[in-house]
CSV table of N, CA and C in Angstrom, one decimal:
chain,number,residue,atom,x,y,z
A,1,MET,N,0.8,-1.2,0.0
A,1,MET,CA,0.0,0.0,0.0
A,1,MET,C,0.9,1.2,0.0
A,2,THR,N,0.3,2.2,-0.6
A,2,THR,CA,1.0,3.6,-0.6
A,2,THR,C,0.5,4.4,0.5
A,3,ASP,N,1.1,5.3,0.9
A,3,ASP,CA,0.8,6.2,2.0
A,3,ASP,C,0.1,7.5,1.5
A,4,GLN,N,-0.4,7.5,0.3
A,4,GLN,CA,-1.1,8.7,-0.2
A,4,GLN,C,-2.3,8.9,0.4
A,5,GLY,N,-3.1,8.0,0.9
A,5,GLY,CA,-4.4,8.2,1.6
A,5,GLY,C,-4.4,8.4,3.0
A,6,THR,N,-3.2,8.3,3.6
A,6,THR,CA,-3.2,8.5,5.1
A,6,THR,C,-3.2,10.0,5.4
A,7,PRO,N,-3.9,10.3,6.5
A,7,PRO,CA,-4.0,11.8,6.8
A,7,PRO,C,-2.7,12.5,7.1
A,8,GLY,N,-1.7,11.9,7.7
A,8,GLY,CA,-0.5,12.7,8.0
A,8,GLY,C,0.5,12.7,6.9
A,9,SER,N,0.3,12.1,5.8
A,9,SER,CA,1.3,12.0,4.8
A,9,SER,C,1.5,13.3,4.0
A,10,GLY,N,0.6,14.3,4.0
A,10,GLY,CA,0.9,15.6,3.3
A,10,GLY,C,0.4,15.5,1.9
A,11,ALA,N,-0.4,14.5,1.5
A,11,ALA,CA,-0.8,14.5,0.1
A,11,ALA,C,-1.8,15.4,-0.3
A,12,GLY,N,-2.7,16.0,0.7
A,12,GLY,CA,-3.7,16.9,0.4
A,12,GLY,C,-3.2,18.3,0.3
A,13,LYS,N,-2.0,18.6,0.6
A,13,LYS,CA,-1.5,20.0,0.6
A,13,LYS,C,-1.1,20.2,-0.9
A,14,ALA,N,-1.0,21.6,-1.2
A,14,ALA,CA,-0.5,22.0,-2.4
A,14,ALA,C,0.9,22.0,-2.5
A,15,PRO,N,1.5,21.8,-3.5
A,15,PRO,CA,3.0,21.7,-3.5
A,15,PRO,C,3.6,23.2,-3.4
A,16,GLU,N,4.7,23.3,-2.5
A,16,GLU,CA,5.3,24.6,-2.4
A,16,GLU,C,5.8,25.2,-3.8
A,17,PRO,N,5.5,26.5,-4.1
A,17,PRO,CA,6.0,27.1,-5.3
A,17,PRO,C,7.5,27.1,-5.3
A,18,SER,N,8.0,26.9,-6.5
A,18,SER,CA,9.4,26.9,-6.6
A,18,SER,C,9.8,27.5,-7.9
A,19,GLY,N,10.9,28.1,-7.9
A,19,GLY,CA,11.5,28.6,-9.2
A,19,GLY,C,10.6,29.6,-10.0
A,20,VAL,N,10.1,29.0,-11.1
A,20,VAL,CA,9.2,29.9,-11.9
A,20,VAL,C,8.0,30.3,-11.3
A,21,ASP,N,7.3,29.4,-10.4
A,21,ASP,CA,6.2,29.8,-9.8
A,21,ASP,C,6.4,30.9,-8.8
A,22,LEU,N,7.5,30.9,-8.1
A,22,LEU,CA,7.8,32.0,-7.1
A,22,LEU,C,8.1,33.3,-7.9
A,23,ALA,N,8.6,33.2,-9.0
A,23,ALA,CA,8.8,34.5,-9.8
A,23,ALA,C,7.6,35.0,-10.3
A,24,ARG,N,6.5,34.2,-10.7
A,24,ARG,CA,5.3,34.7,-11.2
A,24,ARG,C,4.6,35.3,-10.0
A,25,VAL,N,4.6,34.7,-8.9
A,25,VAL,CA,3.9,35.2,-7.6
A,25,VAL,C,4.5,36.6,-7.3
A,26,ALA,N,5.8,36.7,-7.3
A,26,ALA,CA,6.5,38.0,-6.9
A,26,ALA,C,6.2,39.0,-8.0
A,27,LEU,N,6.1,38.6,-9.3
A,27,LEU,CA,5.9,39.6,-10.4
A,27,LEU,C,4.4,40.1,-10.2
A,28,ARG,N,3.5,39.2,-9.9
A,28,ARG,CA,2.1,39.7,-9.7
A,28,ARG,C,1.9,40.6,-8.6
A,29,ALA,N,2.6,40.3,-7.5
A,29,ALA,CA,2.6,41.3,-6.2
A,29,ALA,C,3.3,42.6,-6.5
A,30,ALA,N,4.3,42.6,-7.3
A,30,ALA,CA,5.0,43.9,-7.7
A,30,ALA,C,4.1,44.6,-8.7
A,31,LYS,N,3.5,44.0,-9.6
A,31,LYS,CA,2.5,44.7,-10.6
A,31,LYS,C,1.4,45.4,-9.8
A,32,GLU,N,0.8,44.6,-8.8
A,32,GLU,CA,-0.3,45.2,-8.1
A,32,GLU,C,0.1,46.4,-7.2
A,33,ALA,N,1.3,46.2,-6.6
A,33,ALA,CA,1.8,47.4,-5.8
A,33,ALA,C,2.1,48.6,-6.7
A,34,ALA,N,2.7,48.4,-7.8
A,34,ALA,CA,3.0,49.5,-8.8
A,34,ALA,C,1.7,50.1,-9.3
A,35,ARG,N,0.7,49.3,-9.5
A,35,ARG,CA,-0.6,49.8,-10.0
A,35,ARG,C,-1.2,50.7,-8.9
A,36,ALA,N,-1.2,50.2,-7.6
A,36,ALA,CA,-1.7,51.0,-6.5
A,36,ALA,C,-1.1,52.3,-6.4
A,37,ARG,N,0.3,52.4,-6.4
A,37,ARG,CA,1.1,53.5,-6.3
A,37,ARG,C,0.8,54.5,-7.5
A,38,GLY,N,0.6,53.9,-8.7
A,38,GLY,CA,0.3,54.8,-9.8
A,38,GLY,C,-1.0,55.4,-9.7
A,39,ASP,N,-2.1,54.6,-9.2
A,39,ASP,CA,-3.4,55.1,-9.0
A,39,ASP,C,-3.4,56.3,-8.0
A,40,ALA,N,-2.6,56.1,-7.0
A,40,ALA,CA,-2.5,57.3,-5.9
A,40,ALA,C,-1.8,58.4,-6.5
A,41,ALA,N,-0.8,58.3,-7.3
A,41,ALA,CA,-0.2,59.4,-8.0
A,41,ALA,C,-1.0,60.0,-8.9
A,42,GLN,N,-1.8,59.2,-9.7
A,42,GLN,CA,-2.8,59.9,-10.7
A,42,GLN,C,-3.8,60.6,-10.0
A,43,GLN,N,-4.4,60.1,-8.8
A,43,GLN,CA,-5.4,60.9,-8.1
A,43,GLN,C,-4.9,62.2,-7.6
A,44,LYS,N,-3.6,62.2,-7.1
A,44,LYS,CA,-3.0,63.4,-6.5
A,44,LYS,C,-2.9,64.4,-7.7
A,45,LYS,N,-2.4,64.0,-8.9
A,45,LYS,CA,-2.3,64.8,-10.0
A,45,LYS,C,-3.6,65.3,-10.4
A,46,GLN,N,-4.6,64.6,-10.5
A,46,GLN,CA,-6.0,65.1,-10.9
A,46,GLN,C,-6.5,66.0,-9.9
A,47,ALA,N,-6.2,65.7,-8.5
A,47,ALA,CA,-6.7,66.7,-7.6
A,47,ALA,C,-6.1,68.1,-7.6
A,48,ARG,N,-4.8,68.0,-8.1
A,48,ARG,CA,-4.1,69.4,-8.3
A,48,ARG,C,-4.7,70.1,-9.5
A,49,ARG,N,-5.2,69.3,-10.5
A,49,ARG,CA,-5.7,69.9,-11.7
A,49,ARG,C,-7.1,70.4,-11.6
A,50,GLY,N,-7.7,70.2,-10.5
A,50,GLY,CA,-9.2,70.6,-10.3
A,50,GLY,C,-10.1,69.4,-10.1
A,51,GLY,N,-9.6,68.4,-9.7
A,51,GLY,CA,-10.5,67.2,-9.3
A,51,GLY,C,-10.6,66.2,-10.4
A,52,LEU,N,-11.2,65.2,-10.0
A,52,LEU,CA,-11.4,64.0,-10.8
A,52,LEU,C,-12.4,64.4,-11.9
A,53,ARG,N,-12.3,63.7,-13.0
A,53,ARG,CA,-13.2,64.0,-14.2
A,53,ARG,C,-14.5,63.3,-14.0
A,54,SER,N,-15.6,63.9,-14.4
A,54,SER,CA,-16.9,63.2,-14.1
A,54,SER,C,-17.0,62.1,-15.1
A,55,GLY,N,-17.9,61.3,-14.8
A,55,GLY,CA,-18.1,60.0,-15.7
A,55,GLY,C,-19.4,60.3,-16.6
A,56,ALA,N,-20.0,59.2,-16.9
A,56,ALA,CA,-21.1,59.2,-17.8
A,56,ALA,C,-22.3,60.0,-17.3
A,57,ARG,N,-22.5,60.1,-16.1
A,57,ARG,CA,-23.8,60.7,-15.5
A,57,ARG,C,-23.4,62.2,-15.3
A,58,ALA,N,-24.6,62.9,-15.1
A,58,ALA,CA,-24.4,64.3,-14.9
A,58,ALA,C,-23.8,64.6,-13.5
A,59,ASP,N,-22.9,65.6,-13.4
A,59,ASP,CA,-22.2,65.8,-12.2
A,59,ASP,C,-22.2,67.4,-12.1
A,60,ARG,N,-21.9,67.9,-10.8
A,60,ARG,CA,-21.7,69.3,-10.6
A,60,ARG,C,-20.6,69.8,-11.3
A,61,ARG,N,-19.6,69.0,-11.6
A,61,ARG,CA,-18.4,69.4,-12.2
A,61,ARG,C,-18.5,69.5,-13.8
A,62,ASP,N,-19.6,69.0,-14.4
A,62,ASP,CA,-19.8,69.1,-15.9
A,62,ASP,C,-19.9,70.5,-16.2
A,63,PRO,N,-19.6,70.9,-17.5
A,63,PRO,CA,-19.7,72.2,-17.9
A,63,PRO,C,-21.2,72.5,-18.1
A,64,MET,N,-21.5,73.9,-17.8
A,64,MET,CA,-22.8,74.4,-17.8
A,64,MET,C,-23.1,75.3,-19.2
A,65,ALA,N,-24.3,75.3,-19.5
A,65,ALA,CA,-24.7,76.2,-20.6
A,65,ALA,C,-24.6,77.6,-20.1
A,66,LEU,N,-24.3,78.6,-20.9
A,66,LEU,CA,-24.0,80.0,-20.6
A,66,LEU,C,-25.1,80.6,-19.7
A,67,GLY,N,-26.4,80.4,-20.2
A,67,GLY,CA,-27.5,81.0,-19.4
A,67,GLY,C,-27.5,80.6,-18.0
A,68,PRO,N,-27.6,79.5,-17.7
A,68,PRO,CA,-27.6,78.9,-16.3
A,68,PRO,C,-26.4,79.3,-15.5
A,69,ALA,N,-25.3,79.4,-16.2
A,69,ALA,CA,-23.9,79.7,-15.5
A,69,ALA,C,-24.0,81.2,-15.1
A,70,ILE,N,-24.6,82.0,-16.0
A,70,ILE,CA,-24.7,83.5,-15.7
A,70,ILE,C,-25.7,83.6,-14.5
A,71,ASN,N,-26.9,82.9,-14.6
A,71,ASN,CA,-27.8,83.0,-13.5
A,71,ASN,C,-27.2,82.6,-12.2
A,72,ARG,N,-26.5,81.5,-12.2
A,72,ARG,CA,-25.9,81.1,-10.9
A,72,ARG,C,-24.9,82.0,-10.5
A,73,LEU,N,-24.1,82.7,-11.3
A,73,LEU,CA,-23.2,83.7,-10.8
A,73,LEU,C,-23.9,85.0,-10.3
A,74,LEU,N,-24.9,85.3,-10.8
A,74,LEU,CA,-25.7,86.5,-10.4
A,74,LEU,C,-26.3,86.2,-9.0
A,75,SER,N,-26.8,85.0,-8.8
A,75,SER,CA,-27.4,84.7,-7.5
A,75,SER,C,-26.4,84.5,-6.5
A,76,GLU,N,-25.2,83.9,-6.8
A,76,GLU,CA,-24.1,83.7,-5.8
A,76,GLU,C,-23.6,85.1,-5.4
A,77,ARG,N,-23.5,86.1,-6.3
A,77,ARG,CA,-22.9,87.3,-6.0
A,77,ARG,C,-23.9,88.4,-5.4
A,78,GLY,N,-25.2,88.1,-5.5
A,78,GLY,CA,-26.2,89.0,-5.1
A,78,GLY,C,-26.4,90.2,-6.1
A,79,TRP,N,-26.3,89.8,-7.4
A,79,TRP,CA,-26.4,90.9,-8.4
A,79,TRP,C,-27.7,90.9,-9.1
A,80,GLU,N,-28.8,90.2,-8.5
A,80,GLU,CA,-30.0,90.1,-9.2
A,80,GLU,C,-30.7,91.4,-9.5
A,81,ALA,N,-30.7,92.2,-8.5
A,81,ALA,CA,-31.4,93.5,-8.7
A,81,ALA,C,-30.7,94.5,-9.7
A,82,PRO,N,-29.3,94.7,-9.6
A,82,PRO,CA,-28.7,95.5,-10.6
A,82,PRO,C,-28.9,95.0,-11.9
A,83,ALA,N,-28.7,93.6,-12.1
A,83,ALA,CA,-28.9,93.1,-13.5
A,83,ALA,C,-30.3,93.3,-14.0
A,84,ALA,N,-31.3,93.1,-13.1
A,84,ALA,CA,-32.7,93.3,-13.5
A,84,ALA,C,-32.9,94.6,-14.0
A,85,VAL,N,-32.4,95.8,-13.2
A,85,VAL,CA,-32.6,97.1,-13.6
A,85,VAL,C,-31.8,97.4,-14.9
A,86,GLY,N,-30.6,96.7,-15.0
A,86,GLY,CA,-29.9,96.9,-16.4
A,86,GLY,C,-30.8,96.3,-17.5
A,87,GLY,N,-31.5,95.2,-17.2
A,87,GLY,CA,-32.4,94.8,-18.3
A,87,GLY,C,-33.5,95.8,-18.6
A,88,VAL,N,-34.0,96.5,-17.6
A,88,VAL,CA,-35.0,97.6,-17.7
A,88,VAL,C,-34.4,98.7,-18.6
A,89,MET,N,-33.2,99.0,-18.4
A,89,MET,CA,-32.5,100.0,-19.1
A,89,MET,C,-32.5,99.6,-20.7
A,90,GLY,N,-32.4,98.4,-20.9
A,90,GLY,CA,-32.3,97.9,-22.3
A,90,GLY,C,-33.7,97.8,-22.9
A,91,ARG,N,-34.8,97.6,-22.1
A,91,ARG,CA,-36.2,97.6,-22.5
A,91,ARG,C,-36.9,98.9,-22.3
A,92,TRP,N,-36.2,100.0,-22.1
A,92,TRP,CA,-36.8,101.2,-21.7
A,92,TRP,C,-37.9,101.6,-22.6
A,93,PRO,N,-37.8,101.5,-24.0
A,93,PRO,CA,-38.9,102.0,-24.9
A,93,PRO,C,-40.2,101.1,-24.7
A,94,GLU,N,-40.0,99.8,-24.4
A,94,GLU,CA,-41.1,99.0,-24.2
A,94,GLU,C,-41.9,99.3,-22.8
A,95,ILE,N,-41.2,99.8,-21.9
A,95,ILE,CA,-41.7,100.0,-20.6
A,95,ILE,C,-42.5,101.5,-20.6
A,96,VAL,N,-41.8,102.4,-21.1
A,96,VAL,CA,-42.4,103.8,-21.1
A,96,VAL,C,-43.0,104.2,-22.3
A,97,GLY,N,-42.9,103.5,-23.4
A,97,GLY,CA,-43.5,103.9,-24.7
A,97,GLY,C,-42.5,104.6,-25.5
A,98,GLU,N,-42.7,104.5,-26.8
A,98,GLU,CA,-41.7,105.2,-27.7
A,98,GLU,C,-41.6,106.7,-27.7
A,99,ASP,N,-42.7,107.3,-27.5
A,99,ASP,CA,-42.6,108.8,-27.4
A,99,ASP,C,-41.8,109.3,-26.2
A,100,VAL,N,-42.0,108.7,-25.0
A,100,VAL,CA,-41.2,109.1,-23.7
A,100,VAL,C,-39.8,108.7,-24.0
A,101,ALA,N,-39.6,107.5,-24.6
A,101,ALA,CA,-38.2,107.0,-24.7
A,101,ALA,C,-37.3,107.8,-25.7
A,102,LYS,N,-38.0,108.4,-26.5
A,102,LYS,CA,-37.3,109.4,-27.5
A,102,LYS,C,-36.6,110.6,-26.7
A,103,HIS,N,-37.3,111.0,-25.7
A,103,HIS,CA,-36.9,112.2,-25.1
A,103,HIS,C,-36.3,112.1,-23.6
A,104,CYS,N,-36.5,110.9,-23.0
A,104,CYS,CA,-36.1,110.6,-21.7
A,104,CYS,C,-35.3,109.2,-21.7
A,105,GLU,N,-34.2,109.2,-21.1
A,105,GLU,CA,-33.5,107.9,-21.0
A,105,GLU,C,-32.8,107.7,-19.7
A,106,PRO,N,-32.8,106.4,-19.2
A,106,PRO,CA,-32.2,106.2,-17.9
A,106,PRO,C,-30.7,106.3,-17.9
A,107,GLU,N,-30.2,106.9,-16.9
A,107,GLU,CA,-28.8,107.2,-16.8
A,107,GLU,C,-28.1,106.1,-15.9
A,108,ARG,N,-28.6,106.0,-14.7
A,108,ARG,CA,-27.9,105.2,-13.7
A,108,ARG,C,-28.9,104.7,-12.7
A,109,TYR,N,-28.5,103.6,-11.9
A,109,TYR,CA,-29.3,103.2,-10.8
A,109,TYR,C,-28.5,103.1,-9.6
A,110,ASP,N,-28.9,103.7,-8.5
A,110,ASP,CA,-28.2,103.7,-7.2
A,110,ASP,C,-28.8,102.5,-6.4
A,111,GLU,N,-28.1,101.4,-6.3
A,111,GLU,CA,-28.6,100.2,-5.6
A,111,GLU,C,-28.9,100.4,-4.1
A,112,ASP,N,-28.0,101.2,-3.4
A,112,ASP,CA,-28.2,101.4,-2.0
A,112,ASP,C,-29.5,102.3,-1.8
A,113,GLU,N,-29.7,103.3,-2.6
A,113,GLU,CA,-30.8,104.1,-2.3
A,113,GLU,C,-32.0,103.7,-3.1
A,114,ARG,N,-31.8,102.8,-4.1
A,114,ARG,CA,-32.9,102.3,-4.9
A,114,ARG,C,-33.5,103.4,-5.7
A,115,VAL,N,-32.7,104.3,-6.3
A,115,VAL,CA,-33.1,105.4,-7.0
A,115,VAL,C,-32.7,105.2,-8.5
A,116,LEU,N,-33.6,105.4,-9.4
A,116,LEU,CA,-33.3,105.4,-10.8
A,116,LEU,C,-33.2,106.8,-11.3
A,117,VAL,N,-32.1,107.2,-11.9
A,117,VAL,CA,-31.9,108.6,-12.5
A,117,VAL,C,-32.2,108.6,-14.0
A,118,VAL,N,-33.1,109.5,-14.4
A,118,VAL,CA,-33.5,109.6,-15.8
A,118,VAL,C,-33.3,111.0,-16.2
A,119,ARG,N,-32.6,111.1,-17.4
A,119,ARG,CA,-32.2,112.4,-18.0
A,119,ARG,C,-33.2,112.7,-19.2
A,120,CYS,N,-33.8,113.8,-19.2
A,120,CYS,CA,-34.7,114.2,-20.2
A,120,CYS,C,-34.0,115.3,-21.1
A,121,ASP,N,-34.4,115.4,-22.4
A,121,ASP,CA,-33.7,116.4,-23.2
A,121,ASP,C,-34.4,117.7,-23.3
A,122,SER,N,-35.4,117.9,-22.5
A,122,SER,CA,-36.0,119.3,-22.3
A,122,SER,C,-36.7,119.4,-21.0
A,123,THR,N,-36.9,120.6,-20.5
A,123,THR,CA,-37.6,120.8,-19.2
A,123,THR,C,-39.1,120.3,-19.4
A,124,ALA,N,-39.7,120.5,-20.4
A,124,ALA,CA,-41.2,120.1,-20.6
A,124,ALA,C,-41.2,118.5,-20.5
A,125,TRP,N,-40.4,117.8,-21.1
A,125,TRP,CA,-40.4,116.4,-20.9
A,125,TRP,C,-39.9,115.9,-19.5
A,126,ALA,N,-39.1,116.7,-18.9
A,126,ALA,CA,-38.7,116.4,-17.5
A,126,ALA,C,-39.9,116.6,-16.6
A,127,THR,N,-40.7,117.7,-16.8
A,127,THR,CA,-41.9,117.9,-16.0
A,127,THR,C,-43.0,116.7,-16.2
A,128,ASN,N,-43.1,116.4,-17.5
A,128,ASN,CA,-44.0,115.4,-17.9
A,128,ASN,C,-43.7,114.0,-17.2
A,129,LEU,N,-42.4,113.8,-17.1
A,129,LEU,CA,-41.9,112.5,-16.5
A,129,LEU,C,-42.0,112.5,-15.0
A,130,ARG,N,-41.9,113.7,-14.5
A,130,ARG,CA,-42.1,113.9,-13.0
A,130,ARG,C,-43.5,113.5,-12.6
A,131,LEU,N,-44.5,113.9,-13.5
A,131,LEU,CA,-45.8,113.7,-13.2
A,131,LEU,C,-46.1,112.1,-13.4
A,132,LEU,N,-45.5,111.4,-14.3
A,132,LEU,CA,-45.6,110.0,-14.6
A,132,LEU,C,-44.8,109.1,-13.6
A,133,ALA,N,-44.0,109.7,-12.9
A,133,ALA,CA,-43.0,109.0,-12.0
A,133,ALA,C,-43.7,108.0,-11.0
A,134,PRO,N,-44.7,108.3,-10.3
A,134,PRO,CA,-45.4,107.3,-9.4
A,134,PRO,C,-45.9,106.1,-10.2
A,135,THR,N,-46.5,106.2,-11.3
A,135,THR,CA,-47.0,105.2,-12.2
A,135,THR,C,-45.9,104.3,-12.7
A,136,LEU,N,-44.8,105.1,-13.1
A,136,LEU,CA,-43.7,104.4,-13.6
A,136,LEU,C,-42.9,103.5,-12.5
A,137,VAL,N,-42.9,104.1,-11.4
A,137,VAL,CA,-42.3,103.3,-10.3
A,137,VAL,C,-43.1,102.1,-10.0
A,138,ALA,N,-44.4,102.2,-10.0
A,138,ALA,CA,-45.3,101.0,-9.7
A,138,ALA,C,-45.1,100.0,-10.9
A,139,ARG,N,-45.0,100.5,-12.1
A,139,ARG,CA,-44.8,99.6,-13.2
A,139,ARG,C,-43.4,98.9,-13.1
A,140,LEU,N,-42.4,99.5,-12.8
A,140,LEU,CA,-41.0,99.0,-12.6
A,140,LEU,C,-41.0,97.9,-11.4
A,141,ASN,N,-41.6,98.3,-10.4
A,141,ASN,CA,-41.6,97.4,-9.3
A,141,ASN,C,-42.4,96.1,-9.6
A,142,GLU,N,-43.5,96.2,-10.3
A,142,GLU,CA,-44.2,95.1,-10.8
A,142,GLU,C,-43.4,94.1,-11.7
A,143,ASP,N,-42.5,94.7,-12.5
A,143,ASP,CA,-41.6,94.0,-13.4
A,143,ASP,C,-40.4,93.5,-12.6
A,144,LEU,N,-39.9,94.2,-11.7
A,144,LEU,CA,-38.6,93.8,-11.1
A,144,LEU,C,-38.8,93.2,-9.8
A,145,GLY,N,-39.8,93.3,-9.0
A,145,GLY,CA,-40.0,92.9,-7.7
A,145,GLY,C,-40.2,94.1,-6.8
A,146,HIS,N,-41.1,93.9,-5.8
A,146,HIS,CA,-41.5,95.0,-5.0
A,146,HIS,C,-40.3,95.6,-4.2
A,147,GLY,N,-40.2,97.0,-4.3
A,147,GLY,CA,-39.1,97.7,-3.6
A,147,GLY,C,-37.9,97.9,-4.3
A,148,THR,N,-37.7,97.4,-5.6
A,148,THR,CA,-36.5,97.5,-6.3
A,148,THR,C,-36.2,98.9,-6.7
A,149,VAL,N,-37.2,99.6,-7.1
A,149,VAL,CA,-37.1,101.1,-7.4
A,149,VAL,C,-38.0,101.8,-6.4
A,150,ARG,N,-37.4,102.6,-5.6
A,150,ARG,CA,-38.1,103.4,-4.6
A,150,ARG,C,-38.5,104.8,-5.2
A,151,LEU,N,-37.6,105.4,-6.0
A,151,LEU,CA,-37.8,106.8,-6.5
A,151,LEU,C,-37.2,106.9,-7.9
A,152,ILE,N,-37.9,107.8,-8.7
A,152,ILE,CA,-37.3,108.1,-10.0
A,152,ILE,C,-36.8,109.5,-9.9
A,153,LYS,N,-35.6,109.8,-10.0
A,153,LYS,CA,-35.0,111.2,-10.0
A,153,LYS,C,-34.9,111.6,-11.4
A,154,VAL,N,-35.7,112.6,-11.8
A,154,VAL,CA,-35.7,113.2,-13.1
A,154,VAL,C,-34.8,114.3,-13.2
A,155,VAL,N,-34.0,114.3,-14.2
A,155,VAL,CA,-32.9,115.3,-14.4
A,155,VAL,C,-33.1,116.0,-15.7
A,156,GLY,N,-33.2,117.3,-15.7
A,156,GLY,CA,-33.4,118.0,-17.0
A,156,GLY,C,-32.1,118.2,-17.8
A,157,PRO,N,-32.3,118.8,-18.9
A,157,PRO,CA,-31.1,118.9,-19.8
A,157,PRO,C,-30.0,119.9,-19.2
A,158,GLY,N,-28.8,119.6,-19.5
A,158,GLY,CA,-27.7,120.5,-19.0
A,158,GLY,C,-27.6,121.6,-20.0
A,159,GLY,N,-27.4,122.9,-19.4
A,159,GLY,CA,-27.2,124.0,-20.2
A,159,GLY,C,-25.9,124.1,-20.8
A,160,PRO,N,-25.7,125.1,-21.6
A,160,PRO,CA,-24.3,125.3,-22.2
A,160,PRO,C,-23.3,125.8,-21.1
A,161,ALA,N,-22.1,125.6,-21.5
A,161,ALA,CA,-21.0,126.1,-20.5
A,161,ALA,C,-21.2,127.5,-20.1
A,162,ARG,N,-21.1,127.8,-18.9
A,162,ARG,CA,-21.2,129.3,-18.5
A,162,ARG,C,-19.8,129.9,-18.9
A,163,ARG,N,-20.0,131.0,-19.6
A,163,ARG,CA,-18.8,131.6,-20.1
A,163,ARG,C,-18.7,133.0,-19.3
A,164,PHE,N,-17.5,133.3,-19.0
A,164,PHE,CA,-17.2,134.5,-18.3
A,164,PHE,C,-16.5,135.5,-19.3
A,165,GLY,N,-16.8,136.6,-19.3
A,165,GLY,CA,-16.2,137.6,-20.2
A,165,GLY,C,-16.8,139.0,-20.0
A,166,PRO,N,-16.4,139.9,-20.8
A,166,PRO,CA,-16.7,141.3,-20.6
A,166,PRO,C,-18.2,141.6,-21.0
A,167,LEU,N,-18.8,140.8,-21.7
A,167,LEU,CA,-20.3,141.0,-22.1
A,167,LEU,C,-21.2,140.4,-21.0
A,168,ARG,N,-20.7,139.9,-19.9
A,168,ARG,CA,-21.5,139.3,-18.9
A,168,ARG,C,-22.0,140.3,-17.9
A,169,ALA,N,-23.3,140.3,-17.5
A,169,ALA,CA,-23.6,141.3,-16.5
A,169,ALA,C,-23.4,140.7,-15.2
A,170,PRO,N,-23.0,141.6,-14.3
A,170,PRO,CA,-22.7,141.1,-12.9
A,170,PRO,C,-23.9,140.7,-12.2
A,171,GLY,N,-23.9,139.5,-11.5
A,171,GLY,CA,-25.1,139.0,-10.8
A,171,GLY,C,-26.1,138.2,-11.6
A,172,SER,N,-25.8,138.2,-13.0
A,172,SER,CA,-26.7,137.4,-13.9
A,172,SER,C,-26.2,136.0,-14.0
A,173,THR,N,-27.1,135.0,-14.2
A,173,THR,CA,-26.6,133.7,-14.4
A,173,THR,C,-26.5,133.5,-15.9
A,174,GLY,N,-26.7,134.4,-16.7
A,174,GLY,CA,-26.5,134.3,-18.1
A,174,GLY,C,-27.5,133.5,-18.9
A,175,PRO,N,-27.2,133.0,-20.0
A,175,PRO,CA,-28.2,132.2,-20.8
A,175,PRO,C,-28.7,131.0,-20.2
A,176,GLY,N,-28.1,130.6,-19.0
A,176,GLY,CA,-28.4,129.4,-18.4
A,176,GLY,C,-29.8,129.6,-17.6
A,177,ASP,N,-30.2,130.8,-17.6
A,177,ASP,CA,-31.5,131.1,-16.8
A,177,ASP,C,-32.7,130.3,-17.4
A,178,THR,N,-32.7,129.8,-18.6
A,178,THR,CA,-33.8,129.3,-19.2
A,178,THR,C,-33.6,127.7,-19.2
A,179,TYR,N,-32.7,127.2,-18.8
A,179,TYR,CA,-32.5,125.8,-18.7
A,179,TYR,C,-32.8,125.2,-17.4
A,180,GLY,N,-33.4,124.0,-17.3
A,180,GLY,CA,-33.6,123.3,-16.2
A,180,GLY,C,-33.8,123.0,-15.0
């Protein structure tokens, strides 16, 4: 009888690797270690470049369309009201009508005071716009949100430069008396 079937003979054990088998096991272990080091180095490199790249699914790191990107920037910076008022300045003829828009144009918006400054080309149009101002403020606030514009400051035309010279009468304001 052979002793292959006896429990203490060692026939159930796998043979110890030798020579070529040891080299294969060592090579496999070295490759896995190198791959692990390479993955860690690659992740560090990507982190320095701005993070890992997104995969097939939508991610917050994916590029955005221009419109949503600008809207996000406006809301993050708190620029909604100034941007909305800037849009009003672009749509001024639609809001006030063509006649008024030909003679009066918005100059600037003071965000702290919530005042819209409008310049008119004559004193008659400035007076007309001052009478329309409460209605216009209500229309603007309806469009922009309540309280965005508190007051419309109407500015008349600027007069010609005041000239000093021998023909000027003392105490007179000169030709600027008739302007605005």
